[in-house]
XYZ file of C-alpha atoms in Angstrom:
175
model
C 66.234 19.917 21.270
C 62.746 19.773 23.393
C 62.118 17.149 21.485
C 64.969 14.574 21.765
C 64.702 15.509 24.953
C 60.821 14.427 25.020
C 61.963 11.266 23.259
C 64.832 10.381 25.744
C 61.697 11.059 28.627
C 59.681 9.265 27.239
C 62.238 6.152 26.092
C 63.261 6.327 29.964
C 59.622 6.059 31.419
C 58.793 3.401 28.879
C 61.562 1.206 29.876
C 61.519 1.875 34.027
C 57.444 0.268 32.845
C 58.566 -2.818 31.004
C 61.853 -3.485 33.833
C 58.364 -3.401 36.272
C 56.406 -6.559 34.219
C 56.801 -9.861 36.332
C 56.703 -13.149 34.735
C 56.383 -16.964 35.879
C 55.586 -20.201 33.784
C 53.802 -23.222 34.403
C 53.367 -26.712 33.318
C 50.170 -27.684 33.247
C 50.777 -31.214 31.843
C 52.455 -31.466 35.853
C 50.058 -29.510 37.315
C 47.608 -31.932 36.373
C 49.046 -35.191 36.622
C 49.982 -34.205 39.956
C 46.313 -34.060 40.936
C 44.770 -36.899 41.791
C 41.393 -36.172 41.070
C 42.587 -35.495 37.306
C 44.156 -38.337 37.596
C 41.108 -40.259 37.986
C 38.947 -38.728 35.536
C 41.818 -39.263 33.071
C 41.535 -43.186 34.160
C 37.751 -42.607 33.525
C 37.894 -41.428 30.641
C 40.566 -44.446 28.930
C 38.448 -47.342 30.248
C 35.515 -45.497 28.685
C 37.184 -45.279 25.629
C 38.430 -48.812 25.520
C 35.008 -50.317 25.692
C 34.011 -47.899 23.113
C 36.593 -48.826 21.034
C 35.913 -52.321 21.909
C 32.161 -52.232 21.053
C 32.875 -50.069 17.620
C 35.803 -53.366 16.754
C 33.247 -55.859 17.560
C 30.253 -53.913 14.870
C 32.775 -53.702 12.546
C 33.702 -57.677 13.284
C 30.191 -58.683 12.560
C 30.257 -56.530 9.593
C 32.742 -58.463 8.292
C 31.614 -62.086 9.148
C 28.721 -60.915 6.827
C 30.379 -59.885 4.070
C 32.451 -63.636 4.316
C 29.158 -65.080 4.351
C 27.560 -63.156 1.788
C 30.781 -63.963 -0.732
C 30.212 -67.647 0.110
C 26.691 -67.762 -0.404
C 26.321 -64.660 -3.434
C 26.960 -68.118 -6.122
C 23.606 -69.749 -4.786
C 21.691 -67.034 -4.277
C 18.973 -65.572 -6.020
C 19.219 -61.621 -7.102
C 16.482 -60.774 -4.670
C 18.421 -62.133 -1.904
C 21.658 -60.753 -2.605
C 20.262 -57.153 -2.938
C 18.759 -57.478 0.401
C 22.066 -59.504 2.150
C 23.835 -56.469 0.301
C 21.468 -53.972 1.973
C 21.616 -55.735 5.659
C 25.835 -55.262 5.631
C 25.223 -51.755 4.241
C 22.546 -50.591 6.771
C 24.933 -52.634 9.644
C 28.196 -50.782 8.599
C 26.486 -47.468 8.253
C 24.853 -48.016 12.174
C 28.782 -49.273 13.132
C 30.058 -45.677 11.502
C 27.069 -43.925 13.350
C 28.060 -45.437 16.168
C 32.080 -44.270 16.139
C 30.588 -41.092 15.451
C 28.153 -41.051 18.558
C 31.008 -41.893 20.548
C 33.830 -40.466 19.614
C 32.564 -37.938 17.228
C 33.309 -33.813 17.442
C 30.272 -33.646 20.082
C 30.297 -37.608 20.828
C 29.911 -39.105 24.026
C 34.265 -39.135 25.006
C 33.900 -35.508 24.289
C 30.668 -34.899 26.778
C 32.000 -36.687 29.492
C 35.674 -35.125 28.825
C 33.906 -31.939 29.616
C 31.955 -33.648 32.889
C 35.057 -34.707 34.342
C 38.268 -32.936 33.175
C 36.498 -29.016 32.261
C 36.068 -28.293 36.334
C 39.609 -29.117 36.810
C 41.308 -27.137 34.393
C 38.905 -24.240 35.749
C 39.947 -24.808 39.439
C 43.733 -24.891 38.393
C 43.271 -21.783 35.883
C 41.323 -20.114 39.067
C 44.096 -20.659 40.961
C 47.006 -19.539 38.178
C 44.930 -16.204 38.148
C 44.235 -15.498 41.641
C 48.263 -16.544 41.906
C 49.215 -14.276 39.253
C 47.333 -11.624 41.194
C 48.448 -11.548 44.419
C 52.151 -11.876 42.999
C 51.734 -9.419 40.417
C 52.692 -11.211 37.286
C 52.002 -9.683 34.289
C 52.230 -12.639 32.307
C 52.166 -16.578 33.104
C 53.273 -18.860 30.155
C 52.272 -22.371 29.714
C 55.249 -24.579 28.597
C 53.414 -27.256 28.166
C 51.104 -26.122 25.228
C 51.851 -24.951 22.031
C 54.051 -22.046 23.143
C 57.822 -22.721 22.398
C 59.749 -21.563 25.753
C 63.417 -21.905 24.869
C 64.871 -20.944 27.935
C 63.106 -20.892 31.729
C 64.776 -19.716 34.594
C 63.837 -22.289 37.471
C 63.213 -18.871 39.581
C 59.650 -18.135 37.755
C 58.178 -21.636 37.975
C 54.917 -21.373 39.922
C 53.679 -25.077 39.471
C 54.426 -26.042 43.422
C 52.787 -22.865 44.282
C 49.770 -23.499 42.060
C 49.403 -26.624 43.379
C 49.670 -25.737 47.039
C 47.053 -23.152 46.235
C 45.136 -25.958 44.993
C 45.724 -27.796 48.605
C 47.827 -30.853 46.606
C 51.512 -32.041 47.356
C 53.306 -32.482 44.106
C 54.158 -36.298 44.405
C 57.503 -35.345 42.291
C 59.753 -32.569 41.099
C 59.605 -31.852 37.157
């Protein structure tokens, strides 16, 4: 008997904690695009990677005008001078594919300057979801934005407006 009744104690105490637990959700995809300063690093970062891409299309361009050249020529030319037209497009294609890979490689330049521009961000808005979370109590926030499925999300828990008035920015539009 002392211990059902231990177990119904315990049961009760266990559930008055978990009825306690706040929760909220956020968007970060709206958080962000609602700050302009993201905003423009986001803009930064495309035209940066256009004239990458650019640059990388034109390499590979010129790669390819000298492999049409070489074809045309390879009939008159001696073996000397096709093993060394051979080596020239070889040594150019392999600098193009360094190139992509300096640029927009694991640890390439888009990734550097991604972490210049958009890494303080995300750790001002995070800042903010924390010290938010804190001073509300919340024991848990949930991104729906990521990878997280949220299948249902009462309107009542979402702290983006919040977030971003803690962040001193006026959504420009209601998700």
């Amino acid at each position: 008997m002392k211990k059902v009744l231990f177990a119904c104690m315990l049961l009760l105490i266990c559930s008055q904690l978990s009825f306690g637990q706040k929760y909220a959700y956020i968007d970060s995809d709206y958080i962000l695009n609602n700050m302009p300063s993201y905003v423009e690093a986001q803009a930064e970062l495309n035209r940066l990677s256009l004239n990458w891409q650019k640059e990388i299309e034109s390499k590979f361009a010129e790669i390819d005008a000298m492999y049409r050249k070489y074809q045309q020529d390879a009939i008159l030319l001696p073996e000397d001078a096709k093993v060394k037209r051979q080596e020239e497009i070889i040594a150019a294609e392999n600098a193009a594919k360094e190139l992509q890979k300096k640029r927009f490689g694991t640890d390439g330049d888009l990734y550097k300057k991604r972490e210049e521009l958009i890494k303080p961000i995300q750790d001002r808005v995070f800042t903010a979801i924390e010290e938010y979370a804190r001073e509300r109590a919340f024991a848990f926030v949930f991104d729906k934005a990521g990878d997280m499925t949220i299948v249902y999300a009462d309107a009542k828990f979402d702290i983006n407006d919040e977030i971003l008035a803690k962040l001193g920015i006026v959504a420009n539009s209601k998700h």
